[in-house]
Short mmCIF file of C-alpha atoms and ligand atoms in Angstrom, two decimals:
data_model
loop_
_atom_site.label_atom_id
_atom_site.label_comp_id
_atom_site.label_asym_id
_atom_site.label_seq_id
_atom_site.Cartn_x
_atom_site.Cartn_y
_atom_site.Cartn_z
CA MET A 6 10.50 11.46 -16.76
CA ILE A 7 10.00 9.75 -13.41
CA LEU A 8 8.26 11.93 -11.03
CA ARG A 9 9.48 11.95 -7.55
CA THR A 10 6.77 12.21 -4.87
CA SER A 11 7.30 10.89 -1.25
CA VAL A 12 4.97 9.00 0.96
CA SER A 13 4.69 10.37 4.36
CA ARG A 14 5.50 8.09 7.22
CA LEU A 15 2.69 7.22 9.55
CA VAL A 16 2.85 8.95 12.86
CA PRO A 17 4.07 6.21 15.29
CA VAL A 18 1.48 4.58 17.44
CA VAL A 19 1.68 5.89 20.87
CA LEU A 20 1.13 2.94 23.19
CA LEU A 21 1.74 4.72 26.50
CA ALA A 22 1.86 8.14 27.56
CA VAL A 23 3.45 8.13 31.08
CA ALA A 24 2.80 11.34 33.00
CA ALA A 25 3.55 11.10 36.61
CA ALA A 26 0.95 13.01 38.54
CA GLY A 27 2.24 16.02 40.42
CA CYS A 28 5.40 16.42 38.38
CA GLY A 29 4.83 19.91 37.34
CA ASP A 30 6.03 20.94 33.88
CA GLU A 31 8.23 17.97 33.20
CA SER A 32 7.61 16.49 29.73
CA PRO A 33 5.85 13.16 29.79
CA THR A 34 7.86 10.12 28.83
CA MET A 35 6.27 8.87 25.58
CA PRO A 36 7.41 5.34 24.62
CA SER A 37 6.08 4.72 21.17
CA GLN A 38 6.12 1.85 18.74
CA THR A 39 5.40 2.00 14.89
CA LEU A 40 2.75 -0.16 13.38
CA TYR A 41 5.72 -1.85 11.54
CA GLU A 42 7.16 -2.99 14.86
CA LYS A 43 3.83 -3.72 16.38
CA TYR A 44 2.93 -6.22 13.79
CA GLY A 45 6.33 -7.97 13.66
CA GLY A 46 8.25 -6.13 10.88
CA ALA A 47 9.36 -7.60 7.54
CA PRO A 48 7.91 -11.18 7.69
CA SER A 49 4.46 -9.69 8.58
CA ILE A 50 4.64 -7.17 5.82
CA ALA A 51 5.60 -9.90 3.31
CA LYS A 52 2.59 -12.07 4.41
CA VAL A 53 0.11 -9.12 4.12
CA VAL A 54 1.43 -8.25 0.68
CA ASP A 55 1.31 -11.83 -0.55
CA ASP A 56 -2.20 -12.22 0.74
CA ALA A 57 -3.27 -8.76 -0.72
CA VAL A 58 -2.02 -9.73 -4.15
CA VAL A 59 -3.79 -12.96 -4.10
CA GLY A 60 -6.97 -11.28 -3.04
CA LEU A 61 -6.74 -8.38 -5.46
CA LEU A 62 -6.15 -10.75 -8.43
CA ALA A 63 -9.18 -12.77 -7.26
CA ASP A 64 -11.35 -9.62 -7.21
CA PRO A 65 -13.28 -9.14 -10.65
CA VAL A 66 -13.48 -5.53 -10.28
CA VAL A 67 -9.79 -5.02 -9.58
CA ALA A 68 -8.06 -7.77 -11.47
CA PRO A 69 -8.65 -6.61 -15.00
CA PHE A 70 -6.41 -3.68 -14.22
CA PHE A 71 -3.53 -6.08 -13.56
CA ALA A 72 -3.74 -7.93 -16.81
CA GLY A 73 -0.68 -6.37 -18.22
CA LEU A 74 1.46 -7.47 -15.12
CA GLY A 75 4.54 -9.47 -16.34
CA GLN A 76 4.25 -8.21 -19.93
CA PRO A 77 7.23 -6.47 -21.61
CA GLY A 78 7.72 -2.89 -20.26
CA ASN A 79 5.38 -3.54 -17.27
CA SER A 80 6.22 -4.64 -13.69
CA SER A 81 6.59 -8.35 -13.02
CA PRO A 82 4.42 -9.83 -10.15
CA ASP A 83 7.74 -10.29 -8.17
CA ARG A 84 8.69 -6.58 -8.59
CA LEU A 85 5.22 -5.46 -7.84
CA LYS A 86 5.14 -7.31 -4.53
CA SER A 87 8.77 -6.24 -3.61
CA CYS A 88 7.80 -2.57 -4.16
CA LEU A 89 4.53 -3.12 -2.24
CA ARG A 90 6.59 -4.63 0.60
CA LEU A 91 8.80 -1.37 0.59
CA GLN A 92 5.81 0.79 0.41
CA PHE A 93 3.92 -0.87 3.23
CA THR A 94 7.06 -0.88 5.29
CA VAL A 95 7.33 2.78 4.99
CA LEU A 96 3.64 3.50 5.34
CA MET A 97 3.78 1.59 8.65
CA GLY A 98 6.68 3.57 10.05
CA GLY A 99 9.39 1.01 9.23
CA PRO A 100 12.84 1.66 7.62
CA GLY A 101 13.52 3.13 4.16
CA SER A 102 11.60 5.63 1.94
CA TYR A 103 9.26 5.36 -0.92
CA PRO A 104 9.97 5.67 -3.96
CA GLY A 105 13.16 3.84 -3.10
CA VAL A 106 15.14 0.63 -3.63
CA ASN A 107 13.24 -2.57 -2.78
CA ASP A 108 14.37 -5.83 -1.29
CA GLN A 109 15.34 -7.04 -4.79
CA GLY A 110 17.70 -4.13 -5.39
CA ASP A 111 15.22 -2.49 -7.98
CA THR A 112 14.22 1.10 -7.81
CA CYS A 113 10.49 1.34 -7.34
CA ALA A 114 8.71 4.16 -9.36
CA ASP A 115 6.49 6.62 -7.80
CA MET A 116 2.75 6.12 -7.72
CA ALA A 117 1.87 8.56 -10.39
CA SER A 118 4.35 7.00 -12.87
CA SER A 119 3.35 3.46 -11.82
CA HIS A 120 -0.22 3.99 -12.56
CA ALA A 121 -0.07 6.35 -15.51
CA GLY A 122 -2.11 5.05 -18.43
CA LEU A 123 -3.89 2.28 -16.42
CA GLY A 124 -7.02 4.29 -16.38
CA ILE A 125 -8.02 3.32 -12.90
CA PRO A 126 -11.32 4.62 -11.80
CA GLY A 127 -11.98 5.99 -8.31
CA ALA A 128 -14.40 3.22 -7.48
CA VAL A 129 -11.93 0.65 -8.45
CA PHE A 130 -9.32 2.40 -6.25
CA ASP A 131 -11.89 2.27 -3.41
CA LYS A 132 -12.52 -1.46 -3.85
CA PHE A 133 -8.71 -1.97 -3.78
CA VAL A 134 -8.60 -0.33 -0.42
CA MET A 135 -11.49 -2.30 0.86
CA ASP A 136 -9.94 -5.57 -0.27
CA LEU A 137 -6.80 -4.47 1.48
CA GLY A 138 -8.65 -3.73 4.62
CA GLY A 139 -10.13 -7.30 4.56
CA VAL A 140 -6.68 -8.78 4.21
CA LEU A 141 -5.29 -6.67 7.10
CA LYS A 142 -8.22 -7.89 9.25
CA ALA A 143 -7.70 -11.53 8.41
CA ASP A 144 -3.99 -11.18 9.12
CA GLY A 145 -4.80 -9.93 12.59
CA VAL A 146 -4.45 -6.14 12.27
CA ALA A 147 -6.66 -4.32 14.82
CA ASP A 148 -9.59 -2.25 13.36
CA ALA A 149 -8.22 1.06 14.61
CA ASP A 150 -4.77 0.35 12.96
CA ILE A 151 -6.62 -0.75 9.64
CA THR A 152 -8.27 2.72 9.74
CA ILE A 153 -4.83 4.45 9.96
CA ILE A 154 -3.41 2.30 7.22
CA ALA A 155 -6.45 2.76 5.09
CA GLY A 156 -6.15 6.54 5.59
CA ALA A 157 -2.41 6.50 4.68
CA VAL A 158 -3.13 4.43 1.47
CA SER A 159 -6.18 6.64 0.68
CA GLY A 160 -3.83 9.68 0.57
CA LEU A 161 -2.30 8.12 -2.62
CA LYS A 162 -5.60 8.19 -4.41
CA PRO A 163 -4.97 11.48 -6.41
CA GLN A 164 -1.82 9.89 -7.77
CA ILE A 165 -3.33 6.62 -8.78
CA VAL A 166 -6.83 7.21 -10.12
CA SER A 167 -7.02 8.48 -13.78
CA ALA A 168 -8.61 11.56 -15.26
CA THR A 169 -9.77 9.31 -18.01
CA PRO A 170 -10.80 6.06 -16.41
CA VAL A 171 -11.41 2.97 -18.14
CA ASP A 172 -14.56 0.84 -17.59
CA LYS A 173 -13.48 -2.84 -17.53
CA THR A 174 -16.69 -4.21 -16.00
CA ALA A 175 -18.82 -4.00 -19.15
CA CYS A 176 -20.72 -7.04 -20.32
CA ASP A 177 -18.15 -9.70 -19.66
CA GLY A 178 -16.72 -8.63 -16.33
CA GLY A 179 -13.80 -7.28 -17.97
CA THR A 180 -12.25 -10.53 -19.02
CA ALA A 181 -12.44 -9.88 -22.84
CA PRO A 182 -9.23 -8.45 -24.52
C1 LIG B 28 -3.47 2.48 -2.68
C2 LIG B 28 -3.40 1.72 -3.60
C3 LIG B 28 -2.24 1.23 -4.45
C4 LIG B 28 -1.03 1.06 -4.06
C5 LIG B 28 -0.35 1.36 -2.54
C6 LIG B 28 -0.30 0.64 -5.12
C7 LIG B 28 1.05 0.29 -5.15
C8 LIG B 28 1.61 -0.07 -6.37
C9 LIG B 28 3.17 -0.31 -6.47
C10 LIG B 28 4.13 -0.35 -5.30
C11 LIG B 28 3.41 -0.58 -7.72
C12 LIG B 28 4.80 -1.05 -8.23
C13 LIG B 28 5.61 0.21 -8.76
C14 LIG B 28 6.81 -0.37 -9.42
O1 LIG B 28 6.93 -1.28 -10.16
O2 LIG B 28 7.86 0.58 -9.49
C15 LIG B 28 2.27 -0.67 -8.34
C16 LIG B 28 2.02 -0.87 -9.72
C17 LIG B 28 0.92 -1.23 -10.29
N1 LIG B 28 -0.36 -1.08 -9.75
FE1 LIG B 28 -0.67 -0.17 -7.98
N2 LIG B 28 -1.16 0.57 -6.12
C18 LIG B 28 -2.36 0.94 -5.72
C19 LIG B 28 -3.48 0.90 -6.37
C20 LIG B 28 -3.79 0.28 -7.54
C21 LIG B 28 -5.01 0.03 -8.26
C22 LIG B 28 -6.30 0.54 -7.67
C23 LIG B 28 -4.75 -0.75 -9.31
C24 LIG B 28 -5.64 -1.25 -10.28
C25 LIG B 28 -6.96 -1.56 -10.09
C26 LIG B 28 -3.26 -0.76 -9.39
C27 LIG B 28 -2.77 -1.44 -10.46
C28 LIG B 28 -1.25 -1.54 -10.60
C29 LIG B 28 -0.71 -1.99 -11.68
C30 LIG B 28 -1.25 -2.77 -12.90
C31 LIG B 28 0.73 -1.83 -11.58
C32 LIG B 28 1.88 -2.36 -12.60
C33 LIG B 28 2.24 -1.11 -13.38
C34 LIG B 28 3.14 -1.44 -14.49
O3 LIG B 28 4.08 -2.11 -14.33
O4 LIG B 28 2.87 -1.08 -15.72
N3 LIG B 28 -2.75 -0.29 -8.27
N4 LIG B 28 1.20 -0.30 -7.57
#
């Protein structure tokens, strides 16, 4: 059974709070912009996801947990990236909802279902988030916004880490079968 859990949207970034002095109890005008809009929408999300996947698969701590990608019954790399595009779109205040239908027309699974049985330790999750932060920085996202995104992503931790974590770092760096 697929669990249905929703990912909260980030609170939009408030760029300006215009409150005219001496205007009594009028509500201030609050033009706002989401992080999705601020960083250029879909093309920027696609670049961040592409860069993140390259970086994660090059990280010897994280990569062993992706060894089953593309094997029967598991997500393909294309599906993973498409679901990540949807997820980061939603996390950054863009259109859609997660879990939901990605830009390939596939329905992405919720985080608990997607990661069940992978045995992901908390420390590996934390490294994943650090790697992601590095990619966001390299792709031009401001530090304050990285903190917001990392906070939203970290909120997914309880759904992703395993109660029975697997150590894939022993002896050979996790490359042995
Ligand atoms: C905040 C952190 C994470 C996010 C946002 C995330 C997001 C996702 C998404 C969107 C999918 C695709 C779901 C689908 O195909 O329906 C997925 C699958 C997967 N994730 Fe994550 N993930 C995170 C952390 C991790 C970590 C730390 C690892 C391993 C170190 C990991 C390993 C995997 C693997 C191997 C799959 C494919 C599962 C399968 O098809 O059997 N993820 N993840």
